[in-house]
mmCIF file of C-alpha atoms in Angstrom:
data_model
loop_
_atom_site.group_PDB
_atom_site.id
_atom_site.type_symbol
_atom_site.label_atom_id
_atom_site.label_comp_id
_atom_site.label_asym_id
_atom_site.label_seq_id
_atom_site.Cartn_x
_atom_site.Cartn_y
_atom_site.Cartn_z
ATOM 1 C CA PRO T 346 3.861 -3.270 -6.012
ATOM 2 C CA VAL T 347 0.375 -4.591 -7.145
ATOM 3 C CA CYS T 348 -1.573 -6.584 -4.696
ATOM 4 C CA TYR T 349 -4.187 -8.939 -6.193
ATOM 5 C CA ARG T 350 -4.847 -10.790 -3.120
ATOM 6 C CA ASN T 351 -6.075 -8.136 -0.769
ATOM 7 C CA THR T 352 -8.286 -4.989 -1.080
ATOM 8 C CA ARG T 353 -6.265 -1.763 -0.780
ATOM 9 C CA TRP T 354 -8.298 -0.861 2.385
ATOM 10 C CA ALA T 355 -7.573 -4.114 4.212
ATOM 11 C CA LEU T 356 -3.807 -3.961 3.221
ATOM 12 C CA THR T 357 -3.365 -0.238 4.316
ATOM 13 C CA LEU T 358 -5.234 -1.069 7.709
ATOM 14 C CA ALA T 359 -3.066 -4.295 8.077
ATOM 15 C CA HIS T 360 0.084 -2.025 7.744
ATOM 16 C CA ALA T 361 -1.358 0.697 9.972
ATOM 17 C CA LEU T 362 -1.943 -1.676 12.788
ATOM 18 C CA GLY T 363 1.100 -3.900 12.116
ATOM 19 C CA PHE T 364 3.548 -0.952 12.345
ATOM 20 C CA GLY T 365 1.635 0.925 14.947
ATOM 21 C CA ILE T 366 1.384 3.900 12.632
ATOM 22 C CA TYR T 367 -1.374 5.563 14.749
ATOM 23 C CA ARG T 368 -0.062 4.577 18.296
ATOM 24 C CA GLU T 369 1.806 7.237 20.131
ATOM 25 C CA GLN T 370 4.992 5.375 19.223
ATOM 26 C CA LEU T 371 5.707 3.095 16.203
ATOM 27 C CA VAL T 372 6.034 -0.585 16.973
ATOM 28 C CA GLN T 373 8.378 -1.444 14.088
ATOM 29 C CA PHE T 374 9.593 -0.001 10.750
ATOM 30 C CA PHE T 375 11.435 -1.011 7.549
ATOM 31 C CA ASN T 376 15.408 -0.792 7.567
ATOM 32 C CA ASN T 377 14.859 1.270 4.296
ATOM 33 C CA SER T 378 11.889 3.746 4.349
ATOM 34 C CA GLN T 379 11.903 3.785 0.663
ATOM 35 C CA LEU T 380 10.309 0.177 0.559
ATOM 36 C CA TRP T 381 6.929 1.866 1.154
ATOM 37 C CA THR T 382 6.936 2.930 -2.484
ATOM 38 C CA ASP T 383 8.340 -0.371 -3.675
ATOM 39 C CA ILE T 384 5.333 -2.108 -2.168
ATOM 40 C CA GLY T 385 2.688 0.112 -3.927
ATOM 41 C CA TYR T 386 2.377 3.262 -1.731
ATOM 42 C CA SER T 387 2.668 6.791 -3.212
ATOM 43 C CA ILE T 388 3.637 9.962 -1.366
ATOM 44 C CA VAL T 389 0.727 12.343 -0.824
ATOM 45 C CA GLU T 390 2.622 14.781 1.152
ATOM 46 C CA GLY T 391 6.144 15.179 2.790
ATOM 47 C CA SER T 392 9.146 12.946 2.436
ATOM 48 C CA LEU T 393 10.508 9.540 3.424
ATOM 49 C CA ASP T 394 13.676 10.987 4.628
ATOM 50 C CA GLU T 395 14.610 10.668 8.388
ATOM 51 C CA ASN T 396 12.741 12.919 10.928
ATOM 52 C CA ARG T 397 10.365 14.058 8.217
ATOM 53 C CA GLU T 398 6.637 13.828 8.200
ATOM 54 C CA VAL T 399 5.094 11.863 5.357
ATOM 55 C CA SER T 400 1.492 10.927 4.229
ATOM 56 C CA LEU T 401 1.304 7.607 2.076
ATOM 57 C CA ARG T 402 -1.616 6.138 0.272
ATOM 58 C CA ARG T 403 -1.900 2.982 -1.942
ATOM 59 C CA SER T 404 -1.530 4.241 -5.443
ATOM 60 C CA ASP T 405 -4.330 3.579 -8.046
ATOM 61 C CA GLU T 406 -1.968 1.376 -9.815
ATOM 62 C CA SER T 407 -1.283 -0.956 -6.704
ATOM 63 C CA SER T 408 -4.859 -2.489 -6.728
ATOM 64 C CA PRO T 409 -6.677 -4.161 -9.696
ATOM 65 C CA GLU T 410 -9.814 -2.135 -10.654
ATOM 66 C CA TYR T 411 -12.202 -5.036 -9.842
ATOM 67 C CA PHE T 412 -11.854 -4.223 -6.137
ATOM 68 C CA ASN T 413 -13.355 -0.706 -6.596
ATOM 69 C CA GLU T 414 -15.976 -2.137 -9.092
ATOM 70 C CA LEU T 415 -17.206 -4.907 -6.679
ATOM 71 C CA LEU T 416 -16.611 -3.699 -3.189
ATOM 72 C CA ASN T 417 -16.536 -0.490 -1.006
ATOM 73 C CA ALA T 418 -14.310 0.330 2.083
ATOM 74 C CA GLN T 419 -17.301 0.100 4.457
ATOM 75 C CA ASP T 420 -18.338 -3.315 3.763
ATOM 76 C CA SER T 421 -14.726 -4.563 3.216
ATOM 77 C CA VAL T 422 -13.044 -3.674 6.516
ATOM 78 C CA LYS T 423 -15.112 -3.445 9.779
ATOM 79 C CA ILE T 424 -13.861 -2.766 13.247
ATOM 80 C CA ILE T 425 -16.358 -3.793 15.891
ATOM 81 C CA PRO T 426 -16.249 -2.002 19.252
ATOM 82 C CA ALA T 427 -15.314 -4.086 22.180
ATOM 83 C CA PHE T 428 -17.738 -6.624 23.420
ATOM 84 C CA GLU T 429 -18.220 -6.904 27.201
ATOM 85 C CA SER T 430 -17.642 -10.723 27.316
ATOM 86 C CA ASN T 431 -16.463 -13.442 25.022
ATOM 87 C CA TYR T 432 -20.007 -14.925 25.262
ATOM 88 C CA GLN T 433 -21.314 -11.617 23.482
ATOM 89 C CA GLN T 434 -18.503 -11.762 20.917
ATOM 90 C CA TYR T 435 -18.941 -15.372 19.992
ATOM 91 C CA GLU T 436 -22.682 -14.937 19.871
ATOM 92 C CA TRP T 437 -22.535 -11.965 17.593
ATOM 93 C CA ILE T 438 -19.882 -13.589 15.276
ATOM 94 C CA ALA T 439 -21.922 -16.755 14.969
ATOM 95 C CA GLN T 440 -25.020 -14.674 14.155
ATOM 96 C CA GLU T 441 -23.064 -12.948 11.394
ATOM 97 C CA ILE T 442 -21.840 -16.023 9.909
ATOM 98 C CA GLU T 443 -25.429 -17.435 9.823
ATOM 99 C CA LYS T 444 -26.385 -14.315 7.970
ATOM 100 C CA ASN T 445 -23.390 -14.672 5.567
ATOM 101 C CA ILE T 446 -24.567 -18.230 4.675
ATOM 102 C CA THR T 447 -28.379 -17.763 4.565
ATOM 103 C CA ILE T 448 -28.612 -14.242 3.210
ATOM 104 C CA ASP T 449 -25.376 -13.273 1.706
ATOM 105 C CA GLU T 450 -25.189 -16.630 -0.167
ATOM 106 C CA LEU T 451 -21.517 -17.428 0.892
ATOM 107 C CA ASN T 452 -20.576 -21.081 1.163
ATOM 108 C CA PRO T 453 -19.373 -22.113 4.521
ATOM 109 C CA GLU T 454 -15.955 -22.824 3.080
ATOM 110 C CA ASP T 455 -15.896 -19.022 2.058
ATOM 111 C CA ILE T 456 -15.588 -18.027 5.685
ATOM 112 C CA MET T 457 -12.631 -18.136 8.005
ATOM 113 C CA VAL T 458 -12.268 -17.290 11.693
ATOM 114 C CA ILE T 459 -8.794 -16.544 13.069
ATOM 115 C CA PHE T 460 -7.587 -16.577 16.509
ATOM 116 C CA PRO T 461 -4.459 -14.449 16.785
ATOM 117 C CA ASP T 462 -3.148 -15.867 20.163
ATOM 118 C CA ALA T 463 -1.588 -19.192 18.934
ATOM 119 C CA TYR T 464 -1.282 -20.538 22.552
ATOM 120 C CA SER T 465 -4.933 -20.239 23.422
ATOM 121 C CA SER T 466 -6.520 -20.811 19.948
ATOM 122 C CA LYS T 467 -7.576 -24.420 20.603
ATOM 123 C CA LYS T 468 -9.196 -23.560 23.912
ATOM 124 C CA GLU T 469 -10.982 -20.633 22.333
ATOM 125 C CA TYR T 470 -12.214 -22.605 19.217
ATOM 126 C CA PHE T 471 -13.917 -25.201 21.543
ATOM 127 C CA GLU T 472 -15.668 -22.425 23.354
ATOM 128 C CA PHE T 473 -16.768 -20.714 20.116
ATOM 129 C CA VAL T 474 -17.890 -23.839 18.220
ATOM 130 C CA ASP T 475 -20.888 -24.270 20.625
ATOM 131 C CA PHE T 476 -22.226 -21.112 19.114
ATOM 132 C CA LEU T 477 -21.889 -22.336 15.722
ATOM 133 C CA GLU T 478 -23.386 -25.849 16.448
ATOM 134 C CA ARG T 479 -26.536 -24.082 17.940
ATOM 135 C CA ARG T 480 -27.113 -22.865 14.332
ATOM 136 C CA ASN T 481 -26.285 -26.013 12.586
ATOM 137 C CA ILE T 482 -23.107 -24.474 11.204
ATOM 138 C CA GLY T 483 -20.280 -27.049 10.575
ATOM 139 C CA SER T 484 -16.754 -26.098 11.354
ATOM 140 C CA ASN T 485 -13.220 -27.317 11.671
ATOM 141 C CA LEU T 486 -10.054 -26.301 13.510
ATOM 142 C CA ALA T 487 -7.487 -26.527 10.964
ATOM 143 C CA GLY T 488 -4.891 -29.119 11.881
ATOM 144 C CA VAL T 489 -6.504 -30.128 14.834
ATOM 145 C CA THR T 490 -9.989 -31.468 14.011
ATOM 146 C CA THR T 491 -8.719 -32.264 10.601
ATOM 147 C CA GLN T 492 -5.727 -33.984 9.114
ATOM 148 C CA ARG T 493 -2.734 -31.753 9.260
ATOM 149 C CA ASN T 494 -2.613 -31.223 5.400
ATOM 150 C CA ILE T 495 -6.278 -30.175 5.256
ATOM 151 C CA PHE T 496 -7.184 -26.484 5.689
ATOM 152 C CA PHE T 497 -10.672 -26.185 3.948
ATOM 153 C CA GLU T 498 -13.448 -28.703 4.008
ATOM 154 C CA LYS T 499 -16.579 -28.522 2.057
ATOM 155 C CA ASP T 500 -19.726 -27.156 3.912
ATOM 156 C CA ASN T 501 -17.676 -26.169 6.927
ATOM 157 C CA ILE T 502 -16.155 -22.836 7.969
ATOM 158 C CA THR T 503 -12.463 -22.987 8.812
ATOM 159 C CA CYS T 504 -11.224 -21.856 12.251
ATOM 160 C CA SER T 505 -7.482 -21.458 12.507
ATOM 161 C CA SER T 506 -4.630 -20.329 14.724
ATOM 162 C CA ILE T 507 -2.662 -17.658 13.257
ATOM 163 C CA TYR T 508 0.282 -19.760 12.280
ATOM 164 C CA ARG T 509 -1.881 -22.352 10.578
ATOM 165 C CA ALA T 510 -3.732 -19.478 8.662
ATOM 166 C CA LYS T 511 -0.454 -18.415 6.994
ATOM 167 C CA GLY T 512 -0.509 -19.011 3.171
ATOM 168 C CA ASN T 513 -4.357 -19.498 3.129
ATOM 169 C CA GLU T 514 -6.844 -16.837 2.002
ATOM 170 C CA CYS T 515 -10.714 -16.559 2.214
ATOM 171 C CA ALA T 516 -13.376 -14.281 1.019
ATOM 172 C CA MET T 517 -14.688 -13.517 4.583
ATOM 173 C CA VAL T 518 -12.446 -13.404 7.591
ATOM 174 C CA TYR T 519 -13.342 -12.801 11.224
ATOM 175 C CA ILE T 520 -10.509 -12.061 13.691
ATOM 176 C CA VAL T 521 -11.452 -13.027 17.266
ATOM 177 C CA ASN T 522 -10.025 -11.637 20.503
ATOM 178 C CA SER T 523 -7.883 -9.237 18.607
ATOM 179 C CA GLU T 524 -7.220 -7.245 21.856
ATOM 180 C CA HIS T 525 -4.365 -9.885 22.278
ATOM 181 C CA CYS T 526 -2.397 -7.765 19.732
ATOM 182 C CA TYR T 527 -2.739 -4.344 21.177
ATOM 183 C CA SER T 528 -0.072 -4.243 23.822
ATOM 184 C CA GLY T 529 2.169 -6.086 26.123
ATOM 185 C CA THR T 530 5.515 -8.120 25.548
ATOM 186 C CA GLU T 531 6.573 -9.213 22.339
ATOM 187 C CA LEU T 532 4.602 -6.509 20.572
ATOM 188 C CA ILE T 533 6.266 -6.855 17.196
ATOM 189 C CA LYS T 534 5.148 -10.578 17.185
ATOM 190 C CA LYS T 535 1.522 -9.699 18.163
ATOM 191 C CA ARG T 536 1.321 -6.877 15.617
ATOM 192 C CA ASN T 537 2.617 -9.170 12.828
ATOM 193 C CA ALA T 538 -0.108 -11.713 13.905
ATOM 194 C CA LEU T 539 -2.682 -9.133 13.412
ATOM 195 C CA PHE T 540 -1.102 -8.193 9.980
ATOM 196 C CA THR T 541 -1.235 -11.648 8.839
ATOM 197 C CA ALA T 542 -4.804 -12.213 9.974
ATOM 198 C CA ILE T 543 -6.114 -9.137 8.169
ATOM 199 C CA THR T 544 -4.251 -10.103 4.935
ATOM 200 C CA ARG T 545 -5.942 -13.587 4.883
ATOM 201 C CA SER T 546 -9.102 -11.639 3.555
ATOM 202 C CA LYS T 547 -9.809 -11.632 -0.174
ATOM 203 C CA ALA T 548 -12.880 -9.291 0.162
ATOM 204 C CA TRP T 549 -14.229 -8.691 3.706
ATOM 205 C CA VAL T 550 -12.512 -8.744 7.078
ATOM 206 C CA THR T 551 -14.156 -7.942 10.545
ATOM 207 C CA ILE T 552 -11.962 -7.406 13.448
ATOM 208 C CA CYS T 553 -13.433 -8.235 16.941
ATOM 209 C CA GLY T 554 -12.367 -8.375 20.705
ATOM 210 C CA VAL T 555 -13.268 -7.846 24.322
ATOM 211 C CA GLY T 556 -12.342 -5.078 26.804
ATOM 212 C CA GLU T 557 -10.557 -1.821 26.989
ATOM 213 C CA ASP T 558 -7.618 -2.909 24.838
ATOM 214 C CA MET T 559 -10.104 -3.743 22.099
ATOM 215 C CA ASN T 560 -11.620 -0.404 22.321
ATOM 216 C CA LYS T 561 -8.010 1.242 22.161
ATOM 217 C CA LEU T 562 -7.087 -1.000 19.212
ATOM 218 C CA ALA T 563 -10.372 0.082 17.467
ATOM 219 C CA ASP T 564 -9.499 3.696 18.034
ATOM 220 C CA GLU T 565 -6.226 3.206 16.346
ATOM 221 C CA ALA T 566 -8.014 1.579 13.405
ATOM 222 C CA LYS T 567 -10.542 4.307 13.211
ATOM 223 C CA MET T 568 -7.910 6.817 12.826
ATOM 224 C CA CYS T 569 -6.714 5.085 9.784
ATOM 225 C CA ILE T 570 -10.143 4.725 8.333
ATOM 226 C CA ASP T 571 -11.076 8.296 9.229
ATOM 227 C CA ASN T 572 -8.015 9.373 7.402
ATOM 228 C CA ASP T 573 -9.301 7.851 4.180
ATOM 229 C CA PHE T 574 -6.750 5.025 4.511
ATOM 230 C CA LYS T 575 -3.673 7.253 4.473
ATOM 231 C CA LEU T 576 -0.602 6.566 6.652
ATOM 232 C CA ASP T 577 0.602 9.733 8.282
ATOM 233 C CA PHE T 578 3.738 9.480 10.426
ATOM 234 C CA THR T 579 7.153 10.940 11.262
ATOM 235 C CA VAL T 580 9.988 8.617 9.570
ATOM 236 C CA PRO T 581 11.943 7.358 12.542
ATOM 237 C CA THR T 582 15.879 7.469 12.692
ATOM 238 C CA ASP T 583 17.998 4.392 12.615
ATOM 239 C CA GLU T 584 18.567 4.862 16.189
ATOM 240 C CA GLU T 585 14.808 5.011 16.963
ATOM 241 C CA ILE T 586 14.214 1.885 14.756
ATOM 242 C CA SER T 587 16.957 0.035 16.747
ATOM 243 C CA LYS T 588 15.311 1.089 20.071
ATOM 244 C CA MET T 589 11.796 -0.201 18.795
ATOM 245 C CA ARG T 590 13.210 -3.596 18.129
ATOM 246 C CA ARG T 591 14.888 -3.762 21.615
ATOM 247 C CA VAL T 592 11.642 -2.813 23.503
ATOM 248 C CA HIS T 593 9.181 -4.855 21.282
ATOM 249 C CA ARG T 594 11.149 -7.739 20.140
ATOM 250 C CA GLU T 595 10.212 -11.463 20.483
ATOM 251 C CA LEU T 596 11.704 -12.837 23.749
ATOM 252 C CA THR T 597 14.442 -15.454 23.430
ATOM 253 C CA ILE T 598 14.853 -18.235 25.906
ATOM 254 C CA GLU T 599 17.856 -16.325 27.516
#
């Protein structure tokens, strides 16, 4: 019920995108809708009963006061409109990381870059690392360019696939190629990856991507932000939840 690890803005956005709250149709949902209050949300309006509209917000008691004292929503959570190419995206992120180190006085090991598509993360890292090296910024790809048990290295930023990032947190997180999580098959798996990526952030998270799907994801996120980080939705029935899982589930070998 109290989250000491993430800001309430990042956690709310992670739930909004992870569940698809502001999509036309939800992606997934809890078996028991009362779990929302168990994990720190309070009801602003409505009810958590089936087929009822509800508006939820993180309660004041669910986040330590130091987040409000030290941070604000505008700095803590950023959604960048779609870049036209990976080149533009990687160039912009490398510039921002350079500013984080030289102006914002973060250490390189305070910064994590996450690739949500586990299958292409290695290829994407080796494309991205050139943009860092031009700025003399050291980096590692956790578990690939380092020993398997090493995640953070002094004076290097950490880049990571989504699976390797689990269980690790960082002050500043950049999520790259987030459009991968917008649509397509195995959508629950993709949205869970986005949820995990956002919640690696202890203070600041920036969500980036390329193309039309990224613009649609940004629009989805903006609805949550413009709604003052409230979650507004109609509580699905058991039948609707079952259908979501059939449509969006992870594919088995069969």
